Amino acid sequence: MKTFRSAHVRTFSARVQPGVVNLRGRSLLTLKDFQSDEIKYLLWTSHDLKKRIKHDGESLSLLREKSIAMMFEKRSTRTRLSTETGFALLGGHPCFLTSQDIHLGVNESTKDTARVLSRLTDLILARVKNHSTLEELVKEASIPVINGLSDLYHPIQILADFITLQEHYGSLSGLTVSWIGDGNNILHSFMMTAAKLGVHLKIATPKGYEPNASVLQEAQKLSKQFGTSLFLTSDPLEAAHGSNVLVTDTWVGMGQEEEKNQRHKDFNGYQITMQTARVASPNWTFLHCLPRKPEEVDDEVFYSHQSLVFPEAENRKWTIMGLMVSLLTDYMPQTPMPKF
């Protein structure tokens, strides 16, 4: 008979220790704005909550009597569910607002929306079409704002990706990640984060689909600063050679449906298959933020033992929880810091 450990309830009371990272009151629009030790702290907090709640059966009401406004201009599965269930699991009240409920900049200005929500809630998560909308929210809000996805960055996805890799490999420093696909918002977030964790990055994009030039310039500076490599090519196999991690994403994002036929033509040869994996490191793994289309990665790779896509999807919950706790409280992780 399977036995279950009885949950013991704890309420938050700990204060941050002197000299330790404290992110309370910060916003997260891009991991470009976060230092290496701050990113590691977020991953540590996420790891801590996962262990204490999932594995040890604790009940932690760290966000009791707090609320979050979740604004979605674009549909979502993982971002919505991870945030909504995670905030509730920590004792708080999530408020989900679709484009039918709140029209940013249409029936009410973004400025007014930010000021109203600041008086009604403790935190804003916004999934928006334009990154400039987030910048205006941060400017006008008096509470933290989290980027739930914009056209430029998707930082909360990258936190989940890196904790997944840390769990699998035992550490991050020295790993090589190969991005094979579009130069999009997820790649941009990888580029703003990898070097700070000691991770090398190889990028293969078709000509005309390269990452944003300013993001690339910043990534080159980070690579030089942290002593990692940053390699760009248009050859998927060249990017995959010797890599530990193969990553791709949708070829046709939301709002790009009219470009579908042309994009499929331009991305011909970019599907990740076992042929791609054969040139990678023997300990290769595969990541995809989902939803996935077969043309991006075949079933043999996607459902293989090397695929980490479903642990990666679950970790969206633990990392957004770690982030929300870090921005709203002075919580200090109770478990040892993982090796990064």
Coordinates of C-alpha atoms in Angstrom, one line a residue:
M1 CA 0.0 0.0 0.0
K2 CA 1.3 3.4 -0.9
T3 CA 1.6 5.8 2.0
F4 CA 1.5 9.6 1.9
R5 CA 3.3 11.9 4.1
S6 CA 1.0 14.3 5.9
A7 CA 1.6 17.9 4.8
H8 CA 2.7 20.3 7.5
V9 CA 1.7 23.9 6.9
R10 CA 4.1 26.8 7.2
T11 CA 3.6 30.4 6.7
F12 CA 6.3 32.7 5.5
S13 CA 8.2 34.6 8.1
A14 CA 11.9 34.4 7.2
R15 CA 13.9 37.5 6.4
V16 CA 16.6 37.8 3.8
Q17 CA 20.2 37.3 5.2
P18 CA 22.7 40.1 4.8
G19 CA 24.8 39.8 1.6
V20 CA 22.3 37.4 -0.1
V21 CA 20.6 38.2 -3.4
N22 CA 17.2 40.0 -2.8
L23 CA 14.9 40.5 -5.8
R24 CA 11.9 41.7 -3.9
G25 CA 10.1 44.5 -5.8
R26 CA 12.0 43.9 -9.1
S27 CA 10.3 43.3 -12.5
L28 CA 11.4 40.8 -15.1
L29 CA 11.1 41.9 -18.7
T30 CA 14.3 40.3 -19.9
L31 CA 17.1 38.3 -18.2
K32 CA 19.4 40.8 -19.8
D33 CA 18.7 42.9 -16.7
F34 CA 19.7 40.2 -14.2
Q35 CA 23.2 39.3 -13.1
S36 CA 24.6 35.8 -13.0
D37 CA 24.1 35.3 -9.3
E38 CA 20.5 36.6 -9.5
I39 CA 19.6 34.1 -12.2
K40 CA 21.2 31.3 -10.2
Y41 CA 19.2 32.5 -7.1
L42 CA 16.0 32.3 -9.1
L43 CA 16.9 28.7 -10.2
W44 CA 17.8 27.8 -6.7
T45 CA 14.6 29.1 -5.3
S46 CA 12.6 27.2 -7.9
H47 CA 14.6 24.0 -7.1
D48 CA 13.9 24.6 -3.4
L49 CA 10.1 25.0 -3.8
K50 CA 9.9 21.9 -6.1
K51 CA 11.7 19.8 -3.5
R52 CA 9.8 21.1 -0.5
I53 CA 6.3 21.0 -2.0
K54 CA 6.5 18.2 -4.6
H55 CA 9.0 15.8 -3.0
D56 CA 8.7 16.6 0.7
G57 CA 5.0 17.2 0.8
E58 CA 5.1 20.6 2.5
S59 CA 2.4 23.2 2.2
L60 CA 4.0 26.7 1.9
S61 CA 1.6 29.6 2.0
L62 CA 4.3 32.1 0.9
L63 CA 1.8 34.2 -1.1
R64 CA -1.1 34.1 1.2
E65 CA -3.4 37.2 0.9
K66 CA -1.6 38.3 -2.3
S67 CA -3.0 38.4 -5.8
I68 CA -1.7 38.5 -9.4
A69 CA -3.3 40.0 -12.5
M70 CA -2.6 37.8 -15.5
M71 CA -3.1 39.6 -18.8
F72 CA -3.0 37.7 -22.0
E73 CA -3.1 39.3 -25.4
K74 CA -2.1 35.9 -26.9
R75 CA -3.5 32.5 -26.0
S76 CA -1.4 30.2 -23.8
T77 CA -1.4 26.7 -22.2
R78 CA 1.8 26.4 -20.1
T79 CA 2.2 30.1 -19.2
R80 CA -1.4 30.4 -17.9
L81 CA -1.6 27.0 -16.1
S82 CA 1.8 27.3 -14.5
T83 CA 1.2 30.8 -13.2
E84 CA -2.4 30.3 -12.2
T85 CA -1.9 26.9 -10.4
G86 CA 1.5 27.9 -9.0
F87 CA 0.2 31.2 -7.4
A88 CA -2.8 29.3 -5.9
L89 CA -0.6 26.5 -4.6
L90 CA 1.4 29.2 -2.7
G91 CA -1.8 30.5 -1.1
G92 CA -2.5 33.5 -3.4
H93 CA -5.3 34.5 -5.7
P94 CA -4.7 34.5 -9.5
C95 CA -6.9 36.7 -11.7
F96 CA -6.9 35.7 -15.4
L97 CA -7.7 38.5 -17.9
T98 CA -8.1 37.8 -21.6
S99 CA -8.2 40.3 -24.4
Q100 CA -12.0 40.2 -24.0
D101 CA -11.7 41.3 -20.4
I102 CA -9.0 44.0 -20.8
H103 CA -8.0 45.7 -24.0
L104 CA -4.6 47.2 -23.3
G105 CA -4.4 50.6 -24.9
V106 CA -7.9 50.3 -26.5
N107 CA -10.7 51.0 -24.2
E108 CA -8.3 52.0 -21.4
S109 CA -4.7 53.2 -21.8
T110 CA -1.9 51.0 -20.7
K111 CA -0.8 53.8 -18.4
D112 CA -4.2 53.8 -16.6
T113 CA -4.4 50.0 -16.6
A114 CA -1.0 49.8 -14.9
R115 CA -2.0 52.3 -12.2
V116 CA -5.3 50.6 -11.5
L117 CA -3.9 47.1 -11.2
S118 CA -1.2 48.4 -8.9
R119 CA -3.9 49.4 -6.4
L120 CA -5.8 46.1 -6.8
T121 CA -3.2 43.4 -7.0
D122 CA 0.4 42.7 -5.9
L123 CA 1.9 41.5 -9.2
I124 CA 1.3 41.7 -13.0
L125 CA 2.1 39.0 -15.5
A126 CA 1.5 40.1 -19.1
R127 CA 1.7 38.1 -22.3
V128 CA 1.7 40.7 -25.0
K129 CA 2.2 41.2 -28.7
N130 CA 4.7 44.1 -28.4
H131 CA 7.5 44.4 -25.9
S132 CA 6.9 48.1 -25.7
T133 CA 3.7 47.4 -23.9
L134 CA 5.6 45.8 -21.1
E135 CA 8.0 48.7 -20.9
E136 CA 5.1 51.1 -20.4
L137 CA 3.5 48.8 -17.8
V138 CA 6.7 48.8 -15.8
K139 CA 7.1 52.6 -16.2
E140 CA 3.6 53.2 -14.8
A141 CA 3.1 50.4 -12.3
S142 CA 4.1 50.5 -8.7
I143 CA 4.2 46.7 -8.4
P144 CA 6.5 44.1 -10.1
V145 CA 5.7 43.1 -13.7
I146 CA 6.7 39.8 -15.3
N147 CA 7.0 39.2 -19.0
G148 CA 4.9 36.2 -19.8
L149 CA 6.0 36.5 -23.5
S150 CA 6.6 39.3 -25.9
D151 CA 7.8 39.6 -29.5
L152 CA 11.3 40.2 -28.2
Y153 CA 11.8 37.9 -25.1
H154 CA 10.3 34.9 -23.2
P155 CA 12.5 34.9 -20.1
I156 CA 10.2 32.6 -17.9
Q157 CA 10.6 29.8 -20.5
I158 CA 14.4 30.0 -20.3
L159 CA 14.4 29.7 -16.5
A160 CA 12.4 26.4 -17.0
D161 CA 14.9 25.2 -19.6
F162 CA 17.9 25.8 -17.5
I163 CA 16.5 24.2 -14.4
T164 CA 15.6 21.2 -16.5
L165 CA 19.2 20.9 -17.8
Q166 CA 20.6 21.4 -14.3
E167 CA 18.5 18.5 -13.0
H168 CA 19.5 16.2 -15.9
Y169 CA 23.2 17.0 -16.1
G170 CA 23.9 17.9 -12.5
S171 CA 25.4 21.3 -13.5
L172 CA 25.2 23.9 -16.3
S173 CA 28.7 25.3 -16.7
G174 CA 30.5 23.9 -19.7
L175 CA 27.4 22.6 -21.5
T176 CA 26.9 23.5 -25.2
V177 CA 23.3 24.3 -26.3
S178 CA 22.5 24.3 -30.0
W179 CA 19.6 26.3 -31.2
I180 CA 18.3 25.1 -34.6
G181 CA 15.4 27.2 -35.9
D182 CA 14.0 30.8 -36.0
G183 CA 15.8 33.8 -34.5
N184 CA 12.9 34.5 -32.2
N185 CA 12.0 35.6 -28.7
I186 CA 13.1 32.3 -27.0
L187 CA 16.5 32.4 -28.7
H188 CA 16.9 36.0 -27.6
S189 CA 16.3 34.9 -24.0
F190 CA 18.8 32.1 -24.4
M191 CA 21.3 34.6 -25.7
M192 CA 20.8 36.9 -22.7
T193 CA 21.2 34.0 -20.2
A194 CA 23.5 31.3 -21.4
A195 CA 26.9 33.0 -20.9
K196 CA 25.9 34.1 -17.4
L197 CA 25.6 30.4 -16.5
G198 CA 28.8 29.3 -18.3
V199 CA 26.9 27.8 -21.2
H200 CA 28.2 27.8 -24.8
L201 CA 25.7 28.6 -27.5
K202 CA 25.5 27.6 -31.1
I203 CA 22.9 29.1 -33.3
A204 CA 21.6 27.9 -36.7
T205 CA 19.0 30.0 -38.5
P206 CA 18.1 30.2 -42.2
K207 CA 19.3 33.3 -43.9
G208 CA 16.9 36.1 -43.2
Y209 CA 15.8 34.6 -39.9
E210 CA 18.8 35.6 -37.8
P211 CA 18.4 37.0 -34.2
N212 CA 17.8 40.7 -33.6
A213 CA 21.0 42.6 -34.2
S214 CA 21.0 44.5 -30.9
V215 CA 20.4 41.3 -29.0
L216 CA 23.3 39.6 -30.8
Q217 CA 25.6 42.5 -30.0
E218 CA 24.8 42.2 -26.3
A219 CA 25.2 38.4 -26.4
Q220 CA 28.6 38.8 -27.9
K221 CA 29.6 41.1 -25.1
L222 CA 28.3 38.6 -22.5
S223 CA 30.2 35.7 -24.2
K224 CA 33.4 37.7 -24.0
Q225 CA 32.8 38.7 -20.4
F226 CA 32.1 35.2 -19.2
G227 CA 34.5 33.3 -21.4
T228 CA 31.9 31.3 -23.3
S229 CA 31.6 30.7 -27.1
L230 CA 28.8 32.0 -29.3
F231 CA 28.7 30.5 -32.8
L232 CA 26.3 31.4 -35.6
T233 CA 25.7 29.5 -38.8
S234 CA 23.0 28.6 -41.3
D235 CA 23.9 24.9 -41.3
P236 CA 21.9 22.9 -38.7
L237 CA 24.4 20.0 -38.6
E238 CA 27.3 22.4 -38.1
A239 CA 25.5 23.9 -35.1
A240 CA 24.6 20.4 -33.7
H241 CA 28.1 19.0 -33.9
G242 CA 29.4 18.1 -30.5
S243 CA 26.5 19.7 -28.7
N244 CA 24.9 18.5 -25.4
V245 CA 21.5 20.1 -26.0
L246 CA 19.5 20.4 -29.2
V247 CA 16.7 23.0 -29.1
T248 CA 14.1 24.2 -31.5
D249 CA 10.8 26.0 -31.5
T250 CA 7.8 26.6 -33.8
W251 CA 8.6 27.8 -37.3
V252 CA 5.4 29.7 -37.5
G253 CA 4.6 31.7 -34.5
M254 CA 1.2 33.3 -33.5
G255 CA 0.6 36.2 -35.9
Q256 CA 2.8 34.6 -38.6
E257 CA 0.2 32.3 -40.1
E258 CA 0.1 34.1 -43.5
E259 CA 3.8 33.3 -43.8
K260 CA 3.4 29.6 -43.2
N261 CA 4.1 28.3 -46.7
Q262 CA 7.1 30.5 -47.2
R263 CA 8.5 29.7 -43.8
H264 CA 8.2 26.0 -44.3
K265 CA 10.1 26.4 -47.5
D266 CA 12.8 28.5 -45.9
F267 CA 13.2 26.1 -43.0
N268 CA 13.6 23.0 -45.2
G269 CA 16.4 20.9 -43.7
Y270 CA 16.0 22.3 -40.2
Q271 CA 13.9 19.4 -38.8
I272 CA 15.7 17.8 -35.9
T273 CA 16.1 14.1 -36.4
M274 CA 18.3 11.2 -35.3
Q275 CA 20.6 12.2 -38.1
T276 CA 21.0 15.6 -36.4
A277 CA 21.6 13.9 -33.0
R278 CA 24.3 11.6 -34.5
V279 CA 26.7 14.5 -34.8
A280 CA 25.9 15.8 -31.3
S281 CA 27.6 14.7 -28.1
P282 CA 26.8 11.1 -26.9
N283 CA 24.9 12.6 -23.9
W284 CA 22.7 14.8 -26.0
T285 CA 19.2 15.8 -24.9
F286 CA 16.4 17.6 -26.6
L287 CA 14.3 20.6 -25.6
H288 CA 11.2 22.2 -27.1
C289 CA 9.0 24.8 -25.4
L290 CA 5.8 23.5 -27.0
P291 CA 3.4 23.3 -28.8
R292 CA 5.4 21.2 -31.2
K293 CA 4.8 20.5 -34.9
P294 CA 6.2 17.3 -36.6
E295 CA 8.1 19.3 -39.2
E296 CA 10.2 20.9 -36.4
V297 CA 11.3 17.6 -34.8
D298 CA 10.3 14.1 -35.7
D299 CA 8.6 11.6 -33.4
E300 CA 11.8 9.5 -32.9
V301 CA 13.6 12.4 -31.3
F302 CA 10.6 14.1 -29.6
Y303 CA 9.5 10.9 -27.8
S304 CA 12.9 9.5 -27.2
H305 CA 14.5 9.0 -23.8
Q306 CA 16.8 11.9 -24.6
S307 CA 13.8 14.2 -24.9
L308 CA 13.3 16.4 -21.8
V309 CA 10.2 18.3 -23.2
F310 CA 7.8 17.1 -20.6
P311 CA 10.0 17.7 -17.5
E312 CA 10.7 21.1 -19.2
A313 CA 7.0 21.8 -19.4
E314 CA 6.4 20.9 -15.7
N315 CA 9.3 23.1 -14.7
R316 CA 7.5 26.1 -16.1
K317 CA 5.4 25.8 -12.9
W318 CA 8.2 25.6 -10.4
T319 CA 10.3 28.3 -12.0
I320 CA 7.4 30.8 -12.3
M321 CA 6.6 30.0 -8.6
G322 CA 10.3 30.6 -7.7
L323 CA 10.2 33.9 -9.6
M324 CA 6.9 35.1 -8.1
V325 CA 8.1 34.3 -4.5
S326 CA 11.4 36.1 -5.2
L327 CA 9.7 39.2 -6.5
L328 CA 7.1 39.4 -3.7
T329 CA 8.9 38.1 -0.6
D330 CA 12.2 37.9 1.2
Y331 CA 12.1 34.1 1.1
M332 CA 15.4 32.3 1.5
P333 CA 15.7 28.7 0.1
Q334 CA 16.0 26.1 2.8
T335 CA 17.7 23.4 0.7
P336 CA 21.4 23.4 -0.5
M337 CA 22.1 25.4 -3.6
P338 CA 22.4 23.1 -6.7
K339 CA 25.6 23.0 -8.6
F340 CA 25.5 25.4 -11.5

